[in-house]
């Protein structure tokens, strides 16, 4: 959970949003408040980590993304919120490919009978397990399975994404 403290410190200092790390205080959630009416949440529910936007004071059960892996869930949260940080730092928007047809060779998405995304399968029997109804929350994970959330945060804090993102993308990926 060290990354949660690091993320809160960076976002509070540079991104002009309020991040409250309840995990540090023994609670089961982290909140990112953008304004009086807009907030994202990362929380632990029934043994899985969930991420979603709070709407009218509530978040949907299981969130829009959930995984038993805190690492994957933190990366989803970071990828979802990093544009705010980069904008505040005066950098161009930088992101990972988010369409299913942009998956690298050897990767595929698995869906369940309800058409939700349930995992990504990759080379060397890599399998990233999660549950979401939105491809944009899962496709970037294919590129990030052996990168820590902290490494990713620091790469995003460089104007062009630095060597880490160039390693994965071959070039800066500007949207």
PDB file of C-alpha atoms in Angstrom:
ATOM      1  CA  UNK A   1       0.000   0.000   0.000  1.00  0.00           C
ATOM      2  CA  UNK A   2       3.046   2.297  -0.125  1.00  0.00           C
ATOM      3  CA  UNK A   3       2.047   3.359  -3.623  1.00  0.00           C
ATOM      4  CA  UNK A   4      -1.202   4.819  -2.278  1.00  0.00           C
ATOM      5  CA  UNK A   5       0.776   7.251  -0.098  1.00  0.00           C
ATOM      6  CA  UNK A   6       3.071   8.139  -2.982  1.00  0.00           C
ATOM      7  CA  UNK A   7       0.124   8.661  -5.344  1.00  0.00           C
ATOM      8  CA  UNK A   8      -1.719  10.835  -2.797  1.00  0.00           C
ATOM      9  CA  UNK A   9       1.377  12.969  -2.186  1.00  0.00           C
ATOM     10  CA  UNK A  10       2.031  13.546  -5.910  1.00  0.00           C
ATOM     11  CA  UNK A  11      -1.603  14.231  -6.831  1.00  0.00           C
ATOM     12  CA  UNK A  12      -2.184  16.540  -3.846  1.00  0.00           C
ATOM     13  CA  UNK A  13       0.987  18.498  -4.573  1.00  0.00           C
ATOM     14  CA  UNK A  14       0.891  18.766  -8.369  1.00  0.00           C
ATOM     15  CA  UNK A  15      -2.562  17.931  -9.719  1.00  0.00           C
ATOM     16  CA  UNK A  16      -4.688  20.274  -7.606  1.00  0.00           C
ATOM     17  CA  UNK A  17      -7.015  17.473  -6.530  1.00  0.00           C
ATOM     18  CA  UNK A  18      -7.595  16.137  -3.046  1.00  0.00           C
ATOM     19  CA  UNK A  19      -6.557  12.519  -2.545  1.00  0.00           C
ATOM     20  CA  UNK A  20      -7.422  10.891   0.767  1.00  0.00           C
ATOM     21  CA  UNK A  21      -5.729   7.547   1.470  1.00  0.00           C
ATOM     22  CA  UNK A  22      -8.032   5.767   3.887  1.00  0.00           C
ATOM     23  CA  UNK A  23      -6.003   2.547   3.573  1.00  0.00           C
ATOM     24  CA  UNK A  24      -3.234   4.260   5.563  1.00  0.00           C
ATOM     25  CA  UNK A  25      -5.671   4.919   8.381  1.00  0.00           C
ATOM     26  CA  UNK A  26      -7.085   1.384   8.515  1.00  0.00           C
ATOM     27  CA  UNK A  27     -10.082   1.976   6.229  1.00  0.00           C
ATOM     28  CA  UNK A  28     -10.727   0.160   2.964  1.00  0.00           C
ATOM     29  CA  UNK A  29     -10.635   2.945   0.419  1.00  0.00           C
ATOM     30  CA  UNK A  30      -8.926   5.841  -1.315  1.00  0.00           C
ATOM     31  CA  UNK A  31     -10.815   8.840  -2.681  1.00  0.00           C
ATOM     32  CA  UNK A  32      -9.813  11.342  -5.377  1.00  0.00           C
ATOM     33  CA  UNK A  33     -11.898  14.503  -5.171  1.00  0.00           C
ATOM     34  CA  UNK A  34     -11.866  16.803  -8.193  1.00  0.00           C
ATOM     35  CA  UNK A  35     -14.662  19.121  -7.150  1.00  0.00           C
ATOM     36  CA  UNK A  36     -17.655  19.260  -4.850  1.00  0.00           C
ATOM     37  CA  UNK A  37     -19.581  16.958  -7.194  1.00  0.00           C
ATOM     38  CA  UNK A  38     -16.884  14.766  -8.782  1.00  0.00           C
ATOM     39  CA  UNK A  39     -14.949  11.988  -7.063  1.00  0.00           C
ATOM     40  CA  UNK A  40     -13.280   8.673  -7.961  1.00  0.00           C
ATOM     41  CA  UNK A  41     -12.883   5.846  -5.485  1.00  0.00           C
ATOM     42  CA  UNK A  42     -10.630   2.803  -5.096  1.00  0.00           C
ATOM     43  CA  UNK A  43     -11.810   0.382  -2.420  1.00  0.00           C
ATOM     44  CA  UNK A  44     -11.693  -3.194  -1.169  1.00  0.00           C
ATOM     45  CA  UNK A  45     -14.964  -5.113  -1.460  1.00  0.00           C
ATOM     46  CA  UNK A  46     -15.419  -8.844  -0.797  1.00  0.00           C
ATOM     47  CA  UNK A  47     -11.705  -9.563  -1.342  1.00  0.00           C
ATOM     48  CA  UNK A  48     -11.354  -7.660  -4.621  1.00  0.00           C
ATOM     49  CA  UNK A  49     -10.109  -4.138  -5.268  1.00  0.00           C
ATOM     50  CA  UNK A  50     -12.601  -1.941  -7.098  1.00  0.00           C
ATOM     51  CA  UNK A  51     -12.351   1.361  -8.946  1.00  0.00           C
ATOM     52  CA  UNK A  52     -15.151   3.636 -10.105  1.00  0.00           C
ATOM     53  CA  UNK A  53     -16.503   7.156 -10.108  1.00  0.00           C
ATOM     54  CA  UNK A  54     -18.823   8.131  -7.300  1.00  0.00           C
ATOM     55  CA  UNK A  55     -22.155   9.382  -8.592  1.00  0.00           C
ATOM     56  CA  UNK A  56     -24.614  11.226  -6.363  1.00  0.00           C
ATOM     57  CA  UNK A  57     -22.749  10.044  -3.282  1.00  0.00           C
ATOM     58  CA  UNK A  58     -22.740   6.361  -4.277  1.00  0.00           C
ATOM     59  CA  UNK A  59     -20.514   3.922  -6.149  1.00  0.00           C
ATOM     60  CA  UNK A  60     -21.853   0.818  -7.877  1.00  0.00           C
ATOM     61  CA  UNK A  61     -21.132  -2.518  -6.284  1.00  0.00           C
ATOM     62  CA  UNK A  62     -17.895  -3.954  -7.681  1.00  0.00           C
ATOM     63  CA  UNK A  63     -17.056  -0.715  -9.471  1.00  0.00           C
ATOM     64  CA  UNK A  64     -16.478  -0.330 -13.182  1.00  0.00           C
ATOM     65  CA  UNK A  65     -13.220  -2.283 -12.768  1.00  0.00           C
ATOM     66  CA  UNK A  66     -12.232  -4.853 -10.162  1.00  0.00           C
ATOM     67  CA  UNK A  67      -9.465  -7.354  -9.631  1.00  0.00           C
ATOM     68  CA  UNK A  68      -8.040  -9.429  -6.797  1.00  0.00           C
ATOM     69  CA  UNK A  69      -4.745  -7.701  -7.650  1.00  0.00           C
ATOM     70  CA  UNK A  70      -4.185  -4.342  -5.951  1.00  0.00           C
ATOM     71  CA  UNK A  71      -1.331  -3.763  -8.410  1.00  0.00           C
ATOM     72  CA  UNK A  72      -3.605  -3.991 -11.476  1.00  0.00           C
ATOM     73  CA  UNK A  73      -6.302  -1.882  -9.847  1.00  0.00           C
ATOM     74  CA  UNK A  74      -3.797   0.816  -8.904  1.00  0.00           C
ATOM     75  CA  UNK A  75      -2.558   0.910 -12.511  1.00  0.00           C
ATOM     76  CA  UNK A  76      -6.108   1.321 -13.799  1.00  0.00           C
ATOM     77  CA  UNK A  77      -6.680   4.159 -11.324  1.00  0.00           C
ATOM     78  CA  UNK A  78      -3.408   5.785 -12.367  1.00  0.00           C
ATOM     79  CA  UNK A  79      -4.075   5.454 -16.108  1.00  0.00           C
ATOM     80  CA  UNK A  80      -7.559   6.873 -15.599  1.00  0.00           C
ATOM     81  CA  UNK A  81      -6.406   9.913 -13.586  1.00  0.00           C
ATOM     82  CA  UNK A  82      -2.942  10.682 -14.977  1.00  0.00           C
ATOM     83  CA  UNK A  83      -4.200  13.101 -17.644  1.00  0.00           C
ATOM     84  CA  UNK A  84      -5.087  15.553 -14.843  1.00  0.00           C
ATOM     85  CA  UNK A  85      -1.549  15.370 -13.462  1.00  0.00           C
ATOM     86  CA  UNK A  86       0.068  15.775 -16.886  1.00  0.00           C
ATOM     87  CA  UNK A  87      -2.183  18.742 -17.730  1.00  0.00           C
ATOM     88  CA  UNK A  88      -1.271  20.487 -14.471  1.00  0.00           C
ATOM     89  CA  UNK A  89       2.442  19.888 -15.138  1.00  0.00           C
ATOM     90  CA  UNK A  90       1.994  21.470 -18.582  1.00  0.00           C
ATOM     91  CA  UNK A  91       2.755  18.244 -20.491  1.00  0.00           C
ATOM     92  CA  UNK A  92       1.032  16.825 -23.555  1.00  0.00           C
ATOM     93  CA  UNK A  93      -1.545  14.138 -22.950  1.00  0.00           C
ATOM     94  CA  UNK A  94       0.260  10.810 -22.986  1.00  0.00           C
ATOM     95  CA  UNK A  95      -1.424   7.457 -22.770  1.00  0.00           C
ATOM     96  CA  UNK A  96      -1.341   3.856 -23.717  1.00  0.00           C
ATOM     97  CA  UNK A  97      -3.375   2.392 -26.567  1.00  0.00           C
ATOM     98  CA  UNK A  98      -6.959   1.828 -25.456  1.00  0.00           C
ATOM     99  CA  UNK A  99      -8.626  -0.022 -28.312  1.00  0.00           C
ATOM    100  CA  UNK A 100      -8.847  -3.808 -28.499  1.00  0.00           C
ATOM    101  CA  UNK A 101      -7.296  -3.843 -31.973  1.00  0.00           C
ATOM    102  CA  UNK A 102      -4.226  -2.078 -30.531  1.00  0.00           C
ATOM    103  CA  UNK A 103      -3.251  -5.079 -28.395  1.00  0.00           C
ATOM    104  CA  UNK A 104       0.280  -6.240 -29.117  1.00  0.00           C
ATOM    105  CA  UNK A 105       0.884  -9.470 -30.991  1.00  0.00           C
ATOM    106  CA  UNK A 106       0.168 -12.514 -28.843  1.00  0.00           C
ATOM    107  CA  UNK A 107      -2.375 -10.805 -26.551  1.00  0.00           C
ATOM    108  CA  UNK A 108      -6.109 -11.448 -26.470  1.00  0.00           C
ATOM    109  CA  UNK A 109      -9.081 -10.412 -24.327  1.00  0.00           C
ATOM    110  CA  UNK A 110     -11.374 -12.941 -22.726  1.00  0.00           C
ATOM    111  CA  UNK A 111     -15.041 -12.198 -22.094  1.00  0.00           C
ATOM    112  CA  UNK A 112     -17.691 -14.011 -20.141  1.00  0.00           C
ATOM    113  CA  UNK A 113     -21.199 -14.770 -21.411  1.00  0.00           C
ATOM    114  CA  UNK A 114     -22.336 -11.296 -20.358  1.00  0.00           C
ATOM    115  CA  UNK A 115     -19.752  -9.694 -22.685  1.00  0.00           C
ATOM    116  CA  UNK A 116     -17.711  -8.338 -19.790  1.00  0.00           C
ATOM    117  CA  UNK A 117     -13.949  -8.425 -20.003  1.00  0.00           C
ATOM    118  CA  UNK A 118     -12.576 -10.914 -17.511  1.00  0.00           C
ATOM    119  CA  UNK A 119      -8.892 -11.222 -18.366  1.00  0.00           C
ATOM    120  CA  UNK A 120      -6.107 -10.641 -20.829  1.00  0.00           C
ATOM    121  CA  UNK A 121      -3.997 -13.551 -22.014  1.00  0.00           C
ATOM    122  CA  UNK A 122      -0.523 -12.946 -23.303  1.00  0.00           C
ATOM    123  CA  UNK A 123       2.715 -14.620 -24.313  1.00  0.00           C
ATOM    124  CA  UNK A 124       4.391 -17.086 -21.961  1.00  0.00           C
ATOM    125  CA  UNK A 125       1.034 -17.932 -20.312  1.00  0.00           C
ATOM    126  CA  UNK A 126       0.638 -14.478 -18.780  1.00  0.00           C
ATOM    127  CA  UNK A 127      -2.943 -14.009 -17.570  1.00  0.00           C
ATOM    128  CA  UNK A 128      -4.210 -10.792 -16.017  1.00  0.00           C
ATOM    129  CA  UNK A 129      -7.487 -11.378 -14.167  1.00  0.00           C
ATOM    130  CA  UNK A 130     -10.039  -8.620 -13.661  1.00  0.00           C
ATOM    131  CA  UNK A 131     -13.671  -7.806 -14.352  1.00  0.00           C
ATOM    132  CA  UNK A 132     -14.931  -4.788 -16.269  1.00  0.00           C
ATOM    133  CA  UNK A 133     -17.526  -3.962 -18.870  1.00  0.00           C
ATOM    134  CA  UNK A 134     -15.238  -1.431 -20.562  1.00  0.00           C
ATOM    135  CA  UNK A 135     -12.281  -2.325 -22.775  1.00  0.00           C
ATOM    136  CA  UNK A 136     -10.620   1.024 -22.062  1.00  0.00           C
ATOM    137  CA  UNK A 137      -9.919  -0.109 -18.489  1.00  0.00           C
ATOM    138  CA  UNK A 138      -8.222  -3.370 -19.434  1.00  0.00           C
ATOM    139  CA  UNK A 139      -6.309  -3.006 -22.709  1.00  0.00           C
ATOM    140  CA  UNK A 140      -3.438  -0.921 -21.257  1.00  0.00           C
ATOM    141  CA  UNK A 141      -2.740  -3.648 -18.698  1.00  0.00           C
ATOM    142  CA  UNK A 142      -1.234  -5.856 -21.412  1.00  0.00           C
ATOM    143  CA  UNK A 143       1.708  -3.506 -21.619  1.00  0.00           C
ATOM    144  CA  UNK A 144       2.148  -3.115 -17.890  1.00  0.00           C
ATOM    145  CA  UNK A 145       2.142  -6.543 -16.294  1.00  0.00           C
ATOM    146  CA  UNK A 146       5.745  -6.309 -15.049  1.00  0.00           C
ATOM    147  CA  UNK A 147       5.844  -2.578 -14.226  1.00  0.00           C
ATOM    148  CA  UNK A 148       5.075  -1.292 -10.738  1.00  0.00           C
ATOM    149  CA  UNK A 149       2.487   1.469 -10.227  1.00  0.00           C
ATOM    150  CA  UNK A 150       5.266   3.660  -8.807  1.00  0.00           C
ATOM    151  CA  UNK A 151       7.448   3.204 -11.905  1.00  0.00           C
ATOM    152  CA  UNK A 152       4.470   4.071 -14.082  1.00  0.00           C
ATOM    153  CA  UNK A 153       3.652   7.201 -12.061  1.00  0.00           C
ATOM    154  CA  UNK A 154       7.233   8.461 -12.402  1.00  0.00           C
ATOM    155  CA  UNK A 155       7.237   7.758 -16.155  1.00  0.00           C
ATOM    156  CA  UNK A 156       4.067   9.803 -16.578  1.00  0.00           C
ATOM    157  CA  UNK A 157       5.741  12.683 -14.699  1.00  0.00           C
ATOM    158  CA  UNK A 158       8.340  12.988 -17.492  1.00  0.00           C
ATOM    159  CA  UNK A 159       7.360  15.147 -20.480  1.00  0.00           C
ATOM    160  CA  UNK A 160       7.688  12.301 -23.013  1.00  0.00           C
ATOM    161  CA  UNK A 161       7.085   9.337 -20.704  1.00  0.00           C
ATOM    162  CA  UNK A 162      10.781   8.535 -20.458  1.00  0.00           C
ATOM    163  CA  UNK A 163      12.505   5.238 -21.167  1.00  0.00           C
ATOM    164  CA  UNK A 164       9.861   3.137 -19.396  1.00  0.00           C
ATOM    165  CA  UNK A 165       7.022   4.037 -21.733  1.00  0.00           C
ATOM    166  CA  UNK A 166       9.339   4.077 -24.753  1.00  0.00           C
ATOM    167  CA  UNK A 167      10.334   0.515 -23.816  1.00  0.00           C
ATOM    168  CA  UNK A 168       6.692  -0.576 -23.994  1.00  0.00           C
ATOM    169  CA  UNK A 169       5.503   1.625 -26.822  1.00  0.00           C
ATOM    170  CA  UNK A 170       8.634   2.099 -28.886  1.00  0.00           C
ATOM    171  CA  UNK A 171       7.921   5.837 -28.900  1.00  0.00           C
ATOM    172  CA  UNK A 172       5.995   8.336 -26.826  1.00  0.00           C
ATOM    173  CA  UNK A 173       2.289   7.791 -27.362  1.00  0.00           C
ATOM    174  CA  UNK A 174       0.641  11.180 -27.554  1.00  0.00           C
ATOM    175  CA  UNK A 175      -3.155  11.360 -27.797  1.00  0.00           C
TER     176      UNK A 175
END
